[in-house]
mmCIF file with all atom_site columns, C-alpha atoms in Angstrom:
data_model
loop_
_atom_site.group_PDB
_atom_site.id
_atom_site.type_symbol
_atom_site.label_atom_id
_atom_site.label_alt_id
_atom_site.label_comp_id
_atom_site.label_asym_id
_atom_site.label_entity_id
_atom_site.label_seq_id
_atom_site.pdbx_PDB_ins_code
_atom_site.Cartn_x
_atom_site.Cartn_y
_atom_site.Cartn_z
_atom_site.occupancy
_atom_site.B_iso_or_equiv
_atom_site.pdbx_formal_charge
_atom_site.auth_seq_id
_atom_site.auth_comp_id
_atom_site.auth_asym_id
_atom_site.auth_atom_id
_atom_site.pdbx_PDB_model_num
ATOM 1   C CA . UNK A 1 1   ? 18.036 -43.214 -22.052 1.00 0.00 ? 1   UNK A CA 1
ATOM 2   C CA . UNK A 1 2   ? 16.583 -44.981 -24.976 1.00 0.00 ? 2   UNK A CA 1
ATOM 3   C CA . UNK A 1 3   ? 13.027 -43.350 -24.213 1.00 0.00 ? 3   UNK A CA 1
ATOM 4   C CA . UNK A 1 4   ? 14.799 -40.267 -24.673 1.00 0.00 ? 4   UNK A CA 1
ATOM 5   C CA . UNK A 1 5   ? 16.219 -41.697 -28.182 1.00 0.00 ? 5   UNK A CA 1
ATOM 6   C CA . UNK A 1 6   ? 12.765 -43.044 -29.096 1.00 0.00 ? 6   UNK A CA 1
ATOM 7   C CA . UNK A 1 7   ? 11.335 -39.090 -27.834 1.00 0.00 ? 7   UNK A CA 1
ATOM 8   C CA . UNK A 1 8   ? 14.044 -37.437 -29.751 1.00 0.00 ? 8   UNK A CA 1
ATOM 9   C CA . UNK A 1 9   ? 13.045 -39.825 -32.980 1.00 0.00 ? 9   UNK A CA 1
ATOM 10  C CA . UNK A 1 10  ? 9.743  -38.100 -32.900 1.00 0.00 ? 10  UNK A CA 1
ATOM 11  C CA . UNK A 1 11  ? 10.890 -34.507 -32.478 1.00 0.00 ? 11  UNK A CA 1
ATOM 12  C CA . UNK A 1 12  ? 10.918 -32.660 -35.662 1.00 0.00 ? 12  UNK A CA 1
ATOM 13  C CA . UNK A 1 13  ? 12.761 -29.747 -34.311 1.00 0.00 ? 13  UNK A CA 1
ATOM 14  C CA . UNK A 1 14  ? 16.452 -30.603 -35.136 1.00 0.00 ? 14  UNK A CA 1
ATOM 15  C CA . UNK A 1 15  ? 18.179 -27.908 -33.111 1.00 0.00 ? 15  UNK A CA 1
ATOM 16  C CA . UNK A 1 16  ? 16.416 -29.361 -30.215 1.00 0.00 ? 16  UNK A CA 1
ATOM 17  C CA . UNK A 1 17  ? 17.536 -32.725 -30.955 1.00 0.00 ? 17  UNK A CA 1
ATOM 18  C CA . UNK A 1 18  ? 21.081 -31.650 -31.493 1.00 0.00 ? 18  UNK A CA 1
ATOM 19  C CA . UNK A 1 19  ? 21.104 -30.079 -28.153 1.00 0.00 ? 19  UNK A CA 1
ATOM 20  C CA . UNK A 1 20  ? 19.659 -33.042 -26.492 1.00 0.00 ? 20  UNK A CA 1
ATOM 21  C CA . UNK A 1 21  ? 22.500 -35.702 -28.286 1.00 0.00 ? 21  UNK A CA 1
ATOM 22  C CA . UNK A 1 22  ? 25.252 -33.275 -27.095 1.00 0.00 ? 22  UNK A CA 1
ATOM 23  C CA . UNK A 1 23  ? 23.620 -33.262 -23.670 1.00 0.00 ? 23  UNK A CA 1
ATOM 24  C CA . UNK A 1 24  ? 23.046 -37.196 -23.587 1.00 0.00 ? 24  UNK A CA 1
ATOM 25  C CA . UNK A 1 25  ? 27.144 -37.729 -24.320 1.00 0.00 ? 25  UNK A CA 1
ATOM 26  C CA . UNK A 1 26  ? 27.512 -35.313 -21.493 1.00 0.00 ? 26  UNK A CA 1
ATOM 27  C CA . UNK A 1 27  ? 25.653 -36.963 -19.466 1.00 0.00 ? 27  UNK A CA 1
ATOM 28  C CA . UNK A 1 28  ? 26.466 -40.429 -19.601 1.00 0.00 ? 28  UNK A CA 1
ATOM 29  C CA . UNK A 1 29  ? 28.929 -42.206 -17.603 1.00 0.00 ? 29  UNK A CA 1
ATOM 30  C CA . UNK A 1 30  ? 30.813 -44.026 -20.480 1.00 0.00 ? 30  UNK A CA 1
ATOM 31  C CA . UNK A 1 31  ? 32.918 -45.974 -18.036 1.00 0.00 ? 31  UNK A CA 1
ATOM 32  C CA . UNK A 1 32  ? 29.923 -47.661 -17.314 1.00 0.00 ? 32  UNK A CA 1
ATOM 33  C CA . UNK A 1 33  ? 28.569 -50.605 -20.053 1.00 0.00 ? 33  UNK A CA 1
ATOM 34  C CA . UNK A 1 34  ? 24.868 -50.071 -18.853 1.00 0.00 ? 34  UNK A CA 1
ATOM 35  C CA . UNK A 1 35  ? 24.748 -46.139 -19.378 1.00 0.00 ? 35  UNK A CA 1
ATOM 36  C CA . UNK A 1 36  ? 27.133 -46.906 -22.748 1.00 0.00 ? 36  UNK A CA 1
ATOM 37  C CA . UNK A 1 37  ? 24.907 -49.211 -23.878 1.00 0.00 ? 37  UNK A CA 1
ATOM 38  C CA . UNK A 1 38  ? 21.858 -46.939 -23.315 1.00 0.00 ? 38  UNK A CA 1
ATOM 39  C CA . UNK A 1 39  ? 23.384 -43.916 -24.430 1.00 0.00 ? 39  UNK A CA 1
ATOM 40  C CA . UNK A 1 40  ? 24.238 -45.728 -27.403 1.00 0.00 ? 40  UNK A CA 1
ATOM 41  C CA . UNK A 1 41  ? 20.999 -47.329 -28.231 1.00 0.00 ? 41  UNK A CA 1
ATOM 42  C CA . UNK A 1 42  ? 19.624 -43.649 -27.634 1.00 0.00 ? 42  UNK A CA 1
ATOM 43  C CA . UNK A 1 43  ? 21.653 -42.912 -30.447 1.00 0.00 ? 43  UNK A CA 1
ATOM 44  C CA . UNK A 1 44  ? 20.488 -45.362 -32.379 1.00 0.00 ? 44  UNK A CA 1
ATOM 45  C CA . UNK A 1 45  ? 16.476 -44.553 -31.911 1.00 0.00 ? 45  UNK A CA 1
ATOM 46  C CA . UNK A 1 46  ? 16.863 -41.041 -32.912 1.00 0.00 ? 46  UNK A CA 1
ATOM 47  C CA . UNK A 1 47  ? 18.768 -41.863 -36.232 1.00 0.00 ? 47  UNK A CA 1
ATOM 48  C CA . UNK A 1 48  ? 15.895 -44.328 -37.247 1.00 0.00 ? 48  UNK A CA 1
ATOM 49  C CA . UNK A 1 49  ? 14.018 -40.789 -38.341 1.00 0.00 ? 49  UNK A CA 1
ATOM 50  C CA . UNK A 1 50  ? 17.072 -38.392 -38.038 1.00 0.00 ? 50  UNK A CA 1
ATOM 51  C CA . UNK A 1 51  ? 20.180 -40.013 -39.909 1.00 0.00 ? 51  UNK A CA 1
ATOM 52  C CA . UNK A 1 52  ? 22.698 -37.418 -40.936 1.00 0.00 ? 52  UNK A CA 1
ATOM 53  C CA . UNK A 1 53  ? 21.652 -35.150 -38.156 1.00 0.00 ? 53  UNK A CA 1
ATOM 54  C CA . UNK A 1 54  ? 23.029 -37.940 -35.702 1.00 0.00 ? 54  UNK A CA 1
ATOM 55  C CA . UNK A 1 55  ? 25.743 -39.222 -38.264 1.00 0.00 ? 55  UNK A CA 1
ATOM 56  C CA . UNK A 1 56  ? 26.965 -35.231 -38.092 1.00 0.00 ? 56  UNK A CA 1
ATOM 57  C CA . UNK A 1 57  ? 26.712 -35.199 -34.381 1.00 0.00 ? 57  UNK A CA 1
ATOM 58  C CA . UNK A 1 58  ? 28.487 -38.226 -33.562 1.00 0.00 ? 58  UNK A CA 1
ATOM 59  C CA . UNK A 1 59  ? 31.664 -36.786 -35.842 1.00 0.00 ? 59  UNK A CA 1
ATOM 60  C CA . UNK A 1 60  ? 31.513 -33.643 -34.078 1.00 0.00 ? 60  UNK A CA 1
ATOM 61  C CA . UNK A 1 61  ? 31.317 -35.833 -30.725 1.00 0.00 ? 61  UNK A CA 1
ATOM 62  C CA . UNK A 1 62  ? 34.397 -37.377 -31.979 1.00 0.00 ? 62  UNK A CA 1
ATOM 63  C CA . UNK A 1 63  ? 36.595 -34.342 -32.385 1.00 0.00 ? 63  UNK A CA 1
ATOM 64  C CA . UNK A 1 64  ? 36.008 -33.832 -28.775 1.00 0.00 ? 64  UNK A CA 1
ATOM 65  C CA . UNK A 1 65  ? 39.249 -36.155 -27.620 1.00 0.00 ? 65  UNK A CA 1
ATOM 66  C CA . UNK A 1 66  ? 40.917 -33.155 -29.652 1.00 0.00 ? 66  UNK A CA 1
ATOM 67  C CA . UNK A 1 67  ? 39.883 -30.573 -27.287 1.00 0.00 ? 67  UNK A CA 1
ATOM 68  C CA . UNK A 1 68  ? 42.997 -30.446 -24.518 1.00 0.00 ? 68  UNK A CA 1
ATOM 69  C CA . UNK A 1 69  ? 42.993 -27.753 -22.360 1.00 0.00 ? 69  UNK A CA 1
ATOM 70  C CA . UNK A 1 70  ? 45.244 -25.077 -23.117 1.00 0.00 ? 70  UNK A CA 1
ATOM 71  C CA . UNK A 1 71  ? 47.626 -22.990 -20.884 1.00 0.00 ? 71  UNK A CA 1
ATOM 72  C CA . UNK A 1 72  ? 47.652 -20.057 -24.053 1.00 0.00 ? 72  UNK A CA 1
ATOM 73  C CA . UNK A 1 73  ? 46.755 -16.620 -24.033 1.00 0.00 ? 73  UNK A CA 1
ATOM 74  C CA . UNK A 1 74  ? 43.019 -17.610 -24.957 1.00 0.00 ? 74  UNK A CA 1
ATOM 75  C CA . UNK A 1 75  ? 43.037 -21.049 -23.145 1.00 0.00 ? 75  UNK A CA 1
ATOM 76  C CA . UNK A 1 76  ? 40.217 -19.547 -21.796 1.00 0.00 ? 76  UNK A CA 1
ATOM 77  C CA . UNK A 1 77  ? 37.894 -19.741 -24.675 1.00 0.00 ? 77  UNK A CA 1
ATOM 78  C CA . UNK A 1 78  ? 38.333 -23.582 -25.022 1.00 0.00 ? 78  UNK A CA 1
ATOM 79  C CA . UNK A 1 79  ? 37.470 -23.172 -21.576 1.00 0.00 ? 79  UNK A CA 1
ATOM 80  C CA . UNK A 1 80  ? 34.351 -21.667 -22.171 1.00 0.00 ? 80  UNK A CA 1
ATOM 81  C CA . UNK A 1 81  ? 33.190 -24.197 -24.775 1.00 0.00 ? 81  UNK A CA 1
ATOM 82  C CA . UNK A 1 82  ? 30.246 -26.075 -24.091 1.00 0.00 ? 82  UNK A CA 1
ATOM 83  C CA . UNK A 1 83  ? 32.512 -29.386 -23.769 1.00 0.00 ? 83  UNK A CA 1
ATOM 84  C CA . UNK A 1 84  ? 33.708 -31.257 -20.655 1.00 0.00 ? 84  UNK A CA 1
ATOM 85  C CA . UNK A 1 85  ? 36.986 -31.809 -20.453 1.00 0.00 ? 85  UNK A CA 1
ATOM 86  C CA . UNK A 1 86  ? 38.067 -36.000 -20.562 1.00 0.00 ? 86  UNK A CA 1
ATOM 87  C CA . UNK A 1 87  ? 40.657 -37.818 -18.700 1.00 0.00 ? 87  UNK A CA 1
ATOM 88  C CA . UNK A 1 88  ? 42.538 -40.506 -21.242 1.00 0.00 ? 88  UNK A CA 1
ATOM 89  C CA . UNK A 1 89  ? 40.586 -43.394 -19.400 1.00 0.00 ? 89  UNK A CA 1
ATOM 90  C CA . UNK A 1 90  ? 37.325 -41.519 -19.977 1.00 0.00 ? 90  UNK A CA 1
ATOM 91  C CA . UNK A 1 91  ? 38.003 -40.419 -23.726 1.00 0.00 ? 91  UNK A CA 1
ATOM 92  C CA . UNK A 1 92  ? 39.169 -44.272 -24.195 1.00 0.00 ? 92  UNK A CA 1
ATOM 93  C CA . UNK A 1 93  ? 35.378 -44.885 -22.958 1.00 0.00 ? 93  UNK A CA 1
ATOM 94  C CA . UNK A 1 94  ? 34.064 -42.187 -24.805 1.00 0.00 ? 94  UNK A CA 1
ATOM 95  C CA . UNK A 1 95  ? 35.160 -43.707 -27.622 1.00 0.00 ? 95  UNK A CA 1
ATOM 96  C CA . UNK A 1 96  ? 33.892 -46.936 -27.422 1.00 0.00 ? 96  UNK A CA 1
ATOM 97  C CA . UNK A 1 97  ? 30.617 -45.360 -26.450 1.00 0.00 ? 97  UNK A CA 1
ATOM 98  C CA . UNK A 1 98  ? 30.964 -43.332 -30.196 1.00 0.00 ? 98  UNK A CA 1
ATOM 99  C CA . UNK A 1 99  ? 31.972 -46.697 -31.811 1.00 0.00 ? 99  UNK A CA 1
ATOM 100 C CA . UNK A 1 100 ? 29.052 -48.471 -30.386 1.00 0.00 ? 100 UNK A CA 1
ATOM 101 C CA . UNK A 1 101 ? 26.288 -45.675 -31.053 1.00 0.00 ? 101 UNK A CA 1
ATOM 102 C CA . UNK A 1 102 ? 27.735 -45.637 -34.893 1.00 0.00 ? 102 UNK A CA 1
ATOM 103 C CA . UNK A 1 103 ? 26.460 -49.401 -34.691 1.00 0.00 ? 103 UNK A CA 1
ATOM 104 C CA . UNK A 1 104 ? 23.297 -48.918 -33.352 1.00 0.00 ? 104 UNK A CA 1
ATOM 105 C CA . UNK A 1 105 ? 22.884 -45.966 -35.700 1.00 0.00 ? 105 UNK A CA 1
ATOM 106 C CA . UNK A 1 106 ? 23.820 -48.696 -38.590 1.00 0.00 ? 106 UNK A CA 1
ATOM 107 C CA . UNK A 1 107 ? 21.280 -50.984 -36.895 1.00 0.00 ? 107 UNK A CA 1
ATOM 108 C CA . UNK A 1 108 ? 18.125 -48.946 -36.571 1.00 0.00 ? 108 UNK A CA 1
ATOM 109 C CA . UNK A 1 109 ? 18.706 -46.621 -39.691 1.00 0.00 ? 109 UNK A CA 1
ATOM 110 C CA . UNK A 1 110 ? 16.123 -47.165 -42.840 1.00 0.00 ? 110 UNK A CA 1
ATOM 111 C CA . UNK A 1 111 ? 17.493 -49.620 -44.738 1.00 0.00 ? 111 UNK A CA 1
ATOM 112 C CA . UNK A 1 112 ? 17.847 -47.607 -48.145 1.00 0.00 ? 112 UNK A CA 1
ATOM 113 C CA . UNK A 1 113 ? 20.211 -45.490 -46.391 1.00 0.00 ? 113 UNK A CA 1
ATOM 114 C CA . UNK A 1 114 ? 22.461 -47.922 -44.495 1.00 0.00 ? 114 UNK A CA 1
ATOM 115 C CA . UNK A 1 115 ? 24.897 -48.822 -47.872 1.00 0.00 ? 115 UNK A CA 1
ATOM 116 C CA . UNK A 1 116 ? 25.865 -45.357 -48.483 1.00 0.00 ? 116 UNK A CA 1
ATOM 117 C CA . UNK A 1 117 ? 26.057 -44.415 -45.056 1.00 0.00 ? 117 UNK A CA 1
ATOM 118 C CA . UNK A 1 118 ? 28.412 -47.215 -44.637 1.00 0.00 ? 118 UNK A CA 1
ATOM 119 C CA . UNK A 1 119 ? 30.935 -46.318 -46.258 1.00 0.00 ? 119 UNK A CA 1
ATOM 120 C CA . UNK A 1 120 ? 30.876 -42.865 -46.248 1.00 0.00 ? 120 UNK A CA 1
ATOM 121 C CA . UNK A 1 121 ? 30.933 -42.500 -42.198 1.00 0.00 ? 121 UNK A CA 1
ATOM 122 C CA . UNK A 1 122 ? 30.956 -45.288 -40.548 1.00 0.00 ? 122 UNK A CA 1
ATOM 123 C CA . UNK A 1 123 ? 33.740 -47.688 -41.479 1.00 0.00 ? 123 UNK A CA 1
ATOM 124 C CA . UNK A 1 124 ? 36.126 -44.550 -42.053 1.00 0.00 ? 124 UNK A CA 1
ATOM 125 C CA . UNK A 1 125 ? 35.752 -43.644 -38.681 1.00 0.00 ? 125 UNK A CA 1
ATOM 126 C CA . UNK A 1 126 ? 36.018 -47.357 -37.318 1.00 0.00 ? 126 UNK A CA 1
ATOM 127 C CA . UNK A 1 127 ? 38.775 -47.675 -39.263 1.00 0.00 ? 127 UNK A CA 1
ATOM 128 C CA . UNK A 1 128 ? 40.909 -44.784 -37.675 1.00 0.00 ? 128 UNK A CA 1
ATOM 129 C CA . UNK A 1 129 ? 40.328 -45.912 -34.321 1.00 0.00 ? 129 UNK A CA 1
ATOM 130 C CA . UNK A 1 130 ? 40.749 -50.173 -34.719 1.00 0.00 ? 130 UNK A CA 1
ATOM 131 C CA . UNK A 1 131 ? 43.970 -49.140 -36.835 1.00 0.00 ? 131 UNK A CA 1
ATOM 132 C CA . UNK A 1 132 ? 45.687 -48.291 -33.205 1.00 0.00 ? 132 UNK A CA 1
ATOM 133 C CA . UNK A 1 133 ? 43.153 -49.609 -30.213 1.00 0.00 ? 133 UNK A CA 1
ATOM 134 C CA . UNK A 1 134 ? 43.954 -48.114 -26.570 1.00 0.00 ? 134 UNK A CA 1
ATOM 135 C CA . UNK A 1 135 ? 42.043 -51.042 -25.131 1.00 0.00 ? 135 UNK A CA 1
ATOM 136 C CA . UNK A 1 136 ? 40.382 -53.699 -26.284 1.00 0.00 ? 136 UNK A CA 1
ATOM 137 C CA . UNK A 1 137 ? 37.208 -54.527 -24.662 1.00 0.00 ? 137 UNK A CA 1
ATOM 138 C CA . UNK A 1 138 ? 35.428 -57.758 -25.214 1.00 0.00 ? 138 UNK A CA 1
ATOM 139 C CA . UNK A 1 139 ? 31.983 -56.678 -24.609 1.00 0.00 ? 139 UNK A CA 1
ATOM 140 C CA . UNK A 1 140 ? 32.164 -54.098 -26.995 1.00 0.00 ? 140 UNK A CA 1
ATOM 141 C CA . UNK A 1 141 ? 33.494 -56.508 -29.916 1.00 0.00 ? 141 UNK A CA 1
ATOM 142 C CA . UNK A 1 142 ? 30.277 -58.591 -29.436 1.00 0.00 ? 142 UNK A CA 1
ATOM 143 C CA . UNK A 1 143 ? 27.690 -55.962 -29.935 1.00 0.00 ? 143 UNK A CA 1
ATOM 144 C CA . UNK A 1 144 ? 29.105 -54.319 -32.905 1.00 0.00 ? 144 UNK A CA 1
ATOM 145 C CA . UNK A 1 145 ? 29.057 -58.532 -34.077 1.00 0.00 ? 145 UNK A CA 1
ATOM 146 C CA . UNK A 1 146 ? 25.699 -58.208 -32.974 1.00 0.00 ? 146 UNK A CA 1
ATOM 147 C CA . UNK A 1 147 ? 24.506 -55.013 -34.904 1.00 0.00 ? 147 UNK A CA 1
ATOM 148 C CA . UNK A 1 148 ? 26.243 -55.678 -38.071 1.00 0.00 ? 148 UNK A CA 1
ATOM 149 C CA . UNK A 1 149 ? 25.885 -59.723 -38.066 1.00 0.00 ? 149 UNK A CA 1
ATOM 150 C CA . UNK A 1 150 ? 26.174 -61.536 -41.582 1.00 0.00 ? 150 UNK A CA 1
ATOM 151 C CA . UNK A 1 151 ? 21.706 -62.133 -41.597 1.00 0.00 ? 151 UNK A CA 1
ATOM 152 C CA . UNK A 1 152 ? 21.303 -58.214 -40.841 1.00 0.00 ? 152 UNK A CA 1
ATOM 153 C CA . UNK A 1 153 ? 23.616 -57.286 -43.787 1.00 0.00 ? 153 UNK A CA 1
ATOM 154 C CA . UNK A 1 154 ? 21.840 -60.008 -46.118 1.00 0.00 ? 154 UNK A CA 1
ATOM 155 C CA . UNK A 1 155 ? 18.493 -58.538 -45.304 1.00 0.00 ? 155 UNK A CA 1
ATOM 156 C CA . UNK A 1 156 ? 19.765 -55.108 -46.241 1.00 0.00 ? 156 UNK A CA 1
ATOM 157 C CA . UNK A 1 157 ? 21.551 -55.870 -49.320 1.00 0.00 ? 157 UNK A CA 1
ATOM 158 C CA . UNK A 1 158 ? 19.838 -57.724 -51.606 1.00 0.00 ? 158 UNK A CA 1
ATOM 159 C CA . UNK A 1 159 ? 22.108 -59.062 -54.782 1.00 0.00 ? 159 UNK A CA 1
#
C-alpha cells in the first residue's frame, strides 16, 4: 500500500488520485493494524505532493459513518452510491484508520503547510472524535505520539 501512496504522490492527474484514495479506504481491512497502518502511511505519501486533495478526501471519507442504509422510498439511491456500507465495529476501525492517515498526512506534508493545515483540519476533526472515543486503542495512541512528537513540531516551527 505505501508504493501505491508513493505512485499516487507522483501522479499529476488528481481525479485519478481521488479515485485511487477512495478505492484504497475501500479496500483496506481497517480491523487489521498492518493494512491500517499501510493504508494510512499511503495516505500520508500522496499528501507529501497532494495536500488538500487528500486533506478533502479524508473529510469526505469521514462523512461516510453518516451513510446508514435507508428503508425510504429512495433508499435505493444511497444504495447505489459508490460507498460500502460499515458495521459499528468496522466504522469504529475506520475511524481510527482516518485518525491515523490525518497523522501521517501531518507527518509527510511540506513543512510550510503543516501550521495552517493544523488547525484548520486536523485537530478539529481529532477533536470531534477524542471528545467521545468508542474504543480506545493503545497502538493507535502511540503512533499519532509518534507522528506529531515534541522534536517533529520543533523542527517545523521555528520561534
Amino acid at each position: 500500500m505505501r508504493c501505491l501512496g508513493g505512485a499516487l504522490s507522483l501522479t499529476t492527474n488528481t481525479s485519478f488520485v481521488v479515485d485511487h484514495l477512495v478505492l484504497l479506504f475501500r479496500c483496506t481491512s481497517h480491523a487489521q493494524q498492518a493494512e491500517r497502518t499501510g493504508c494510512a502511511q499511503a495516505i500520508g505519501f500522496c499528501a507529501s505532493t497532494h495536500t488538500d486533495l487528500v486533506l478533502t478526501e479524508l473529510e469526505n471519507i469521514a462523512k461516510w459513518e453518516n451513510l446508514k442504509k435507508s428503508s425510504g422510498l429512495f433508499g435505493f439511491i444511497k444504495d447505489a452510491m459508490p460507498y460500502k456500507q460499515y458495521t459499528d465495529q468496522e466504522m469504529v476501525s475506520l475511524r481510527a484508520t482516518i485518525m491515523l492517515s490525518y497523522g501521517y498526512v501531518v507527518y509527510y506534508c511540506p513543512t510550510d503547510v503543516v501550521t495552517q493545515r493544523l488547525e484548520q483540519t486536523v485537530l478539529v476533526f481529532l477533536r470531534r472524535y477524542m471528545e467521545n472515543p468508542r474504543e480506545c486503542n493503545g497502538t493507535f495512541h502511540l503512533g499519532i505520539e509518534d507522528i506529531l512528537h515534541v522534536d517533529r513540531c520543533l523542527q517545523i516551527i521555528t520561534f
